[in-house]
Amino acid sequence: MSATVSFSRRELRDLVASWLALGVAFALFFLGGGSAAASALTAGAVGPLVTALLVSLFTAGIGFLLHELGHKVVAVRYGQRAAFRADYGMLFLAIAAALAGFLFAAPGAVHHQGRITEREHGLIALAGPAVNLALAVCFLAVLVAGVAVGAPLAAGVGGLGVTVNLFLAAFNMLPVGALDGATVKSWSTPVWAVVFVVSVVLAVGAWLGGLGFELL
C-alpha cells in the first residue's frame, strides 16, 4: 500500500544541513584541502571558492540528497514510515577530513518502519545507488553538451557529476556493514552482483577515461 511522501520540519532541516555540509566538504576536497582554500582566501581569490562550493552542491550534494530521497520514496511506496535523519557528528567529521585533504562522508540515513518483505527491503536499499546511476547518465548529457557547444564550465560540472555519482553507487553497493549492498545481497545475490559490477566498471572506466575529482 502506497502513501504520500511528506517531510517534517526536522527532516527538511536535516536534509538541508546535510546538503550544505557535504557541499562544503566536497568543495574543500575538490580544491585540495584546507590549506589550498586558505591560500586562495589569502590571495583574495574568492571567485574560485564560490565556484567550488556551487559546483560541489550541484554534483556531490545533489548526489547524496537524491540518493537518500530515493530510499525514502521507495520505502513510502511500500507503506513504510520513513524519514531522513542527519548524523551531525559525521557531518562535522566530513568537513574536518576535507580540511585535511581526505574524502569521508556519512551524512546520515533514511530510517523506515513497518512490515515489508525481504524483496521490498532489498528494493528500498537498491533505490539509492540506482538514483546515483541515473544521475550519472544525466551528468553525462551535461558533459557531452558542454563539449559540443564549447562550454568548459558545463563540461567540467558534467564530468565531475558523472564521477561522483558513479563512485557513490559503487561504494554504496559494497556488501559490507550497513551499506546498501549488504541489504541488496541478502535479498538477491544476482541483482546485487549485476548492479555492483556495472557500478564498479563504470566508475573505474570514468576514472581511467580522465574524469577524476579535479574541479573544472
mmCIF file of C-alpha atoms in Angstrom:
data_model
loop_
_atom_site.group_PDB
_atom_site.id
_atom_site.type_symbol
_atom_site.label_atom_id
_atom_site.label_comp_id
_atom_site.label_asym_id
_atom_site.label_seq_id
_atom_site.Cartn_x
_atom_site.Cartn_y
_atom_site.Cartn_z
ATOM 1 C CA MET A 1 0.000 0.000 0.000
ATOM 2 C CA SER A 2 1.499 3.331 -1.066
ATOM 3 C CA ALA A 3 1.271 6.673 0.724
ATOM 4 C CA THR A 4 2.043 10.298 0.026
ATOM 5 C CA VAL A 5 5.655 11.365 0.529
ATOM 6 C CA SER A 6 5.808 14.152 3.107
ATOM 7 C CA PHE A 7 8.518 15.813 5.173
ATOM 8 C CA SER A 8 8.562 17.066 8.745
ATOM 9 C CA ARG A 9 10.328 20.294 9.686
ATOM 10 C CA ARG A 10 13.065 18.300 11.377
ATOM 11 C CA GLU A 11 13.599 16.174 8.291
ATOM 12 C CA LEU A 12 13.772 19.209 5.989
ATOM 13 C CA ARG A 13 16.266 20.803 8.378
ATOM 14 C CA ASP A 14 18.376 17.643 8.394
ATOM 15 C CA LEU A 15 18.301 17.372 4.606
ATOM 16 C CA VAL A 16 19.321 20.999 4.082
ATOM 17 C CA ALA A 17 22.040 20.801 6.753
ATOM 18 C CA SER A 18 23.462 17.624 5.201
ATOM 19 C CA TRP A 19 23.361 19.098 1.706
ATOM 20 C CA LEU A 20 25.194 22.261 2.797
ATOM 21 C CA ALA A 21 27.744 20.425 4.958
ATOM 22 C CA LEU A 22 28.562 17.955 2.205
ATOM 23 C CA GLY A 23 28.754 20.809 -0.266
ATOM 24 C CA VAL A 24 31.395 22.495 1.879
ATOM 25 C CA ALA A 25 33.259 19.213 2.494
ATOM 26 C CA PHE A 26 33.422 18.238 -1.164
ATOM 27 C CA ALA A 27 34.329 21.782 -2.221
ATOM 28 C CA LEU A 28 37.311 21.702 0.139
ATOM 29 C CA PHE A 29 38.265 18.259 -1.166
ATOM 30 C CA PHE A 30 37.984 19.350 -4.804
ATOM 31 C CA LEU A 31 40.189 22.361 -4.059
ATOM 32 C CA GLY A 32 42.854 20.218 -2.410
ATOM 33 C CA GLY A 33 42.115 20.689 1.297
ATOM 34 C CA GLY A 34 42.012 23.467 3.849
ATOM 35 C CA SER A 35 45.494 24.787 3.070
ATOM 36 C CA ALA A 36 44.615 25.321 -0.589
ATOM 37 C CA ALA A 37 41.375 27.062 0.372
ATOM 38 C CA ALA A 38 43.217 29.256 2.881
ATOM 39 C CA SER A 39 45.804 30.200 0.233
ATOM 40 C CA ALA A 40 43.006 31.195 -2.133
ATOM 41 C CA LEU A 41 41.411 33.346 0.556
ATOM 42 C CA THR A 42 44.750 34.960 1.412
ATOM 43 C CA ALA A 43 45.272 35.779 -2.250
ATOM 44 C CA GLY A 44 41.789 37.260 -2.437
ATOM 45 C CA ALA A 45 40.628 34.606 -4.896
ATOM 46 C CA VAL A 46 37.066 34.379 -3.635
ATOM 47 C CA GLY A 47 35.653 33.508 -7.060
ATOM 48 C CA PRO A 48 37.189 30.014 -7.239
ATOM 49 C CA LEU A 49 35.964 29.248 -3.711
ATOM 50 C CA VAL A 50 32.400 30.253 -4.541
ATOM 51 C CA THR A 51 32.543 28.303 -7.794
ATOM 52 C CA ALA A 52 33.855 25.238 -5.962
ATOM 53 C CA LEU A 53 31.020 25.415 -3.436
ATOM 54 C CA LEU A 54 28.315 25.842 -6.064
ATOM 55 C CA VAL A 55 29.677 23.010 -8.210
ATOM 56 C CA SER A 56 30.003 20.778 -5.148
ATOM 57 C CA LEU A 57 26.419 21.465 -4.054
ATOM 58 C CA PHE A 58 25.165 20.711 -7.563
ATOM 59 C CA THR A 59 27.156 17.498 -8.076
ATOM 60 C CA ALA A 60 28.121 15.746 -4.829
ATOM 61 C CA GLY A 61 25.452 17.461 -2.730
ATOM 62 C CA ILE A 62 22.631 16.603 -5.113
ATOM 63 C CA GLY A 63 24.027 13.072 -5.491
ATOM 64 C CA PHE A 64 23.827 12.424 -1.751
ATOM 65 C CA LEU A 65 20.498 14.206 -1.324
ATOM 66 C CA LEU A 66 18.682 12.343 -4.098
ATOM 67 C CA HIS A 67 20.295 9.060 -3.040
ATOM 68 C CA GLU A 68 18.628 9.367 0.354
ATOM 69 C CA LEU A 69 15.350 10.585 -1.123
ATOM 70 C CA GLY A 70 15.379 7.546 -3.391
ATOM 71 C CA HIS A 71 15.358 5.336 -0.298
ATOM 72 C CA LYS A 72 12.532 7.346 1.243
ATOM 73 C CA VAL A 73 10.289 7.398 -1.823
ATOM 74 C CA VAL A 74 10.505 3.628 -2.333
ATOM 75 C CA ALA A 75 10.044 2.959 1.385
ATOM 76 C CA VAL A 76 6.896 5.084 1.431
ATOM 77 C CA ARG A 77 5.744 3.331 -1.731
ATOM 78 C CA TYR A 78 5.743 0.112 0.277
ATOM 79 C CA GLY A 79 3.752 1.632 3.105
ATOM 80 C CA GLN A 80 6.676 2.410 5.403
ATOM 81 C CA ARG A 81 7.023 5.329 7.776
ATOM 82 C CA ALA A 82 10.293 6.776 6.540
ATOM 83 C CA ALA A 83 12.351 9.843 7.394
ATOM 84 C CA PHE A 84 15.915 11.033 6.843
ATOM 85 C CA ARG A 85 17.966 11.734 9.937
ATOM 86 C CA ALA A 86 21.262 13.576 9.714
ATOM 87 C CA ASP A 87 24.285 12.477 11.703
ATOM 88 C CA TYR A 88 25.754 15.815 12.746
ATOM 89 C CA GLY A 89 28.848 14.238 14.225
ATOM 90 C CA MET A 90 29.619 12.576 10.905
ATOM 91 C CA LEU A 91 28.932 15.806 9.021
ATOM 92 C CA PHE A 92 31.482 17.552 11.232
ATOM 93 C CA LEU A 93 33.988 14.768 10.544
ATOM 94 C CA ALA A 94 33.332 15.101 6.804
ATOM 95 C CA ILE A 95 34.320 18.772 6.868
ATOM 96 C CA ALA A 96 37.301 18.088 9.150
ATOM 97 C CA ALA A 97 38.517 15.320 6.843
ATOM 98 C CA ALA A 98 38.125 17.581 3.804
ATOM 99 C CA LEU A 99 40.194 20.276 5.510
ATOM 100 C CA ALA A 100 42.952 17.670 5.820
ATOM 101 C CA GLY A 101 42.564 16.738 2.154
ATOM 102 C CA PHE A 102 40.664 13.477 2.647
ATOM 103 C CA LEU A 103 37.239 12.419 1.497
ATOM 104 C CA PHE A 104 34.890 10.977 4.102
ATOM 105 C CA ALA A 105 31.130 11.385 4.060
ATOM 106 C CA ALA A 106 28.378 9.646 6.020
ATOM 107 C CA PRO A 107 25.685 12.313 6.338
ATOM 108 C CA GLY A 108 23.002 10.155 7.895
ATOM 109 C CA ALA A 109 20.382 7.714 6.676
ATOM 110 C CA VAL A 110 16.725 7.155 5.936
ATOM 111 C CA HIS A 111 15.116 5.249 8.790
ATOM 112 C CA HIS A 112 11.940 3.358 7.968
ATOM 113 C CA GLN A 113 9.482 1.280 9.961
ATOM 114 C CA GLY A 114 6.681 -1.091 9.067
ATOM 115 C CA ARG A 115 6.050 -4.589 7.771
ATOM 116 C CA ILE A 116 7.799 -5.365 4.490
ATOM 117 C CA THR A 117 9.065 -8.398 2.636
ATOM 118 C CA GLU A 118 12.740 -9.178 2.075
ATOM 119 C CA ARG A 119 12.320 -8.201 -1.581
ATOM 120 C CA GLU A 120 10.823 -4.833 -0.670
ATOM 121 C CA HIS A 121 13.630 -4.221 1.816
ATOM 122 C CA GLY A 122 16.157 -5.011 -0.896
ATOM 123 C CA LEU A 123 14.482 -2.673 -3.378
ATOM 124 C CA ILE A 124 14.448 0.149 -0.827
ATOM 125 C CA ALA A 125 18.204 -0.292 -0.389
ATOM 126 C CA LEU A 126 18.750 -0.546 -4.148
ATOM 127 C CA ALA A 127 16.911 2.715 -4.807
ATOM 128 C CA GLY A 128 19.774 4.920 -3.566
ATOM 129 C CA PRO A 129 22.545 3.538 -5.825
ATOM 130 C CA ALA A 130 20.040 3.339 -8.708
ATOM 131 C CA VAL A 131 19.405 7.069 -8.353
ATOM 132 C CA ASN A 132 23.155 7.735 -8.493
ATOM 133 C CA LEU A 133 23.483 5.694 -11.690
ATOM 134 C CA ALA A 134 20.595 7.643 -13.226
ATOM 135 C CA LEU A 135 22.211 10.926 -12.169
ATOM 136 C CA ALA A 136 25.490 9.829 -13.776
ATOM 137 C CA VAL A 137 23.627 9.475 -17.077
ATOM 138 C CA CYS A 138 22.109 12.950 -16.653
ATOM 139 C CA PHE A 139 25.504 14.493 -15.903
ATOM 140 C CA LEU A 140 26.973 12.662 -18.891
ATOM 141 C CA ALA A 141 24.457 14.512 -21.045
ATOM 142 C CA VAL A 142 25.628 17.791 -19.483
ATOM 143 C CA LEU A 143 29.248 16.835 -20.202
ATOM 144 C CA VAL A 144 28.531 15.968 -23.837
ATOM 145 C CA ALA A 145 26.505 19.141 -24.348
ATOM 146 C CA GLY A 146 29.230 21.254 -22.758
ATOM 147 C CA VAL A 147 31.880 19.770 -25.032
ATOM 148 C CA ALA A 148 29.646 20.113 -28.097
ATOM 149 C CA VAL A 149 28.955 23.829 -27.592
ATOM 150 C CA GLY A 150 32.408 24.687 -26.259
ATOM 151 C CA ALA A 151 31.315 25.458 -22.696
ATOM 152 C CA PRO A 152 34.139 24.281 -20.393
ATOM 153 C CA LEU A 153 32.239 25.106 -17.195
ATOM 154 C CA ALA A 154 29.280 22.912 -18.184
ATOM 155 C CA ALA A 155 31.642 20.174 -19.358
ATOM 156 C CA GLY A 156 33.547 20.308 -16.070
ATOM 157 C CA VAL A 157 30.389 20.146 -13.989
ATOM 158 C CA GLY A 158 29.096 17.282 -16.098
ATOM 159 C CA GLY A 159 32.328 15.309 -15.811
ATOM 160 C CA LEU A 160 32.530 15.801 -12.059
ATOM 161 C CA GLY A 161 28.887 14.825 -11.659
ATOM 162 C CA VAL A 162 29.476 11.609 -13.595
ATOM 163 C CA THR A 163 32.477 10.627 -11.483
ATOM 164 C CA VAL A 164 30.947 11.468 -8.110
ATOM 165 C CA ASN A 165 27.700 9.612 -8.757
ATOM 166 C CA LEU A 166 29.354 6.517 -10.196
ATOM 167 C CA PHE A 167 31.654 6.258 -7.200
ATOM 168 C CA LEU A 168 28.732 6.819 -4.831
ATOM 169 C CA ALA A 169 26.849 3.973 -6.499
ATOM 170 C CA ALA A 170 29.850 1.629 -6.426
ATOM 171 C CA PHE A 171 30.756 2.425 -2.816
ATOM 172 C CA ASN A 172 27.218 2.014 -1.504
ATOM 173 C CA MET A 173 26.847 -1.334 -3.276
ATOM 174 C CA LEU A 174 29.723 -2.837 -1.295
ATOM 175 C CA PRO A 175 28.194 -5.813 0.589
ATOM 176 C CA VAL A 176 29.522 -4.815 3.996
ATOM 177 C CA GLY A 177 28.191 -3.344 7.222
ATOM 178 C CA ALA A 178 25.200 -1.046 6.927
ATOM 179 C CA LEU A 179 25.845 -0.190 3.280
ATOM 180 C CA ASP A 180 23.079 -0.716 0.740
ATOM 181 C CA GLY A 181 24.951 -3.552 -0.945
ATOM 182 C CA ALA A 182 24.691 -5.781 2.119
ATOM 183 C CA THR A 183 20.896 -5.439 2.199
ATOM 184 C CA VAL A 184 20.534 -5.971 -1.548
ATOM 185 C CA LYS A 185 22.794 -9.022 -1.492
ATOM 186 C CA SER A 186 20.854 -10.593 1.387
ATOM 187 C CA TRP A 187 17.737 -10.322 -0.783
ATOM 188 C CA SER A 188 19.176 -11.263 -4.188
ATOM 189 C CA THR A 189 22.804 -12.068 -4.923
ATOM 190 C CA PRO A 190 22.274 -11.937 -8.736
ATOM 191 C CA VAL A 191 20.718 -8.454 -8.575
ATOM 192 C CA TRP A 192 23.455 -7.245 -6.240
ATOM 193 C CA ALA A 193 26.201 -8.711 -8.472
ATOM 194 C CA VAL A 194 24.860 -7.080 -11.645
ATOM 195 C CA VAL A 195 24.431 -3.616 -10.120
ATOM 196 C CA PHE A 196 27.715 -3.790 -8.211
ATOM 197 C CA VAL A 197 29.771 -4.927 -11.204
ATOM 198 C CA VAL A 198 28.174 -2.353 -13.512
ATOM 199 C CA SER A 199 28.786 0.424 -10.976
ATOM 200 C CA VAL A 200 32.426 -0.543 -10.415
ATOM 201 C CA VAL A 201 33.183 -0.990 -14.112
ATOM 202 C CA LEU A 202 31.638 2.375 -14.982
ATOM 203 C CA ALA A 203 33.373 4.143 -12.082
ATOM 204 C CA VAL A 204 36.778 2.713 -12.995
ATOM 205 C CA GLY A 205 36.127 3.436 -16.671
ATOM 206 C CA ALA A 206 35.284 7.068 -15.907
ATOM 207 C CA TRP A 207 38.446 7.384 -13.829
ATOM 208 C CA LEU A 208 40.667 5.834 -16.495
ATOM 209 C CA GLY A 209 38.933 7.989 -19.088
ATOM 210 C CA GLY A 210 40.129 11.114 -17.327
ATOM 211 C CA LEU A 211 37.007 12.001 -15.336
ATOM 212 C CA GLY A 212 38.599 12.372 -11.935
ATOM 213 C CA PHE A 213 37.724 14.558 -8.962
ATOM 214 C CA GLU A 214 39.503 17.659 -10.236
ATOM 215 C CA LEU A 215 37.344 20.770 -10.096
ATOM 216 C CA LEU A 216 36.936 22.157 -13.613
#
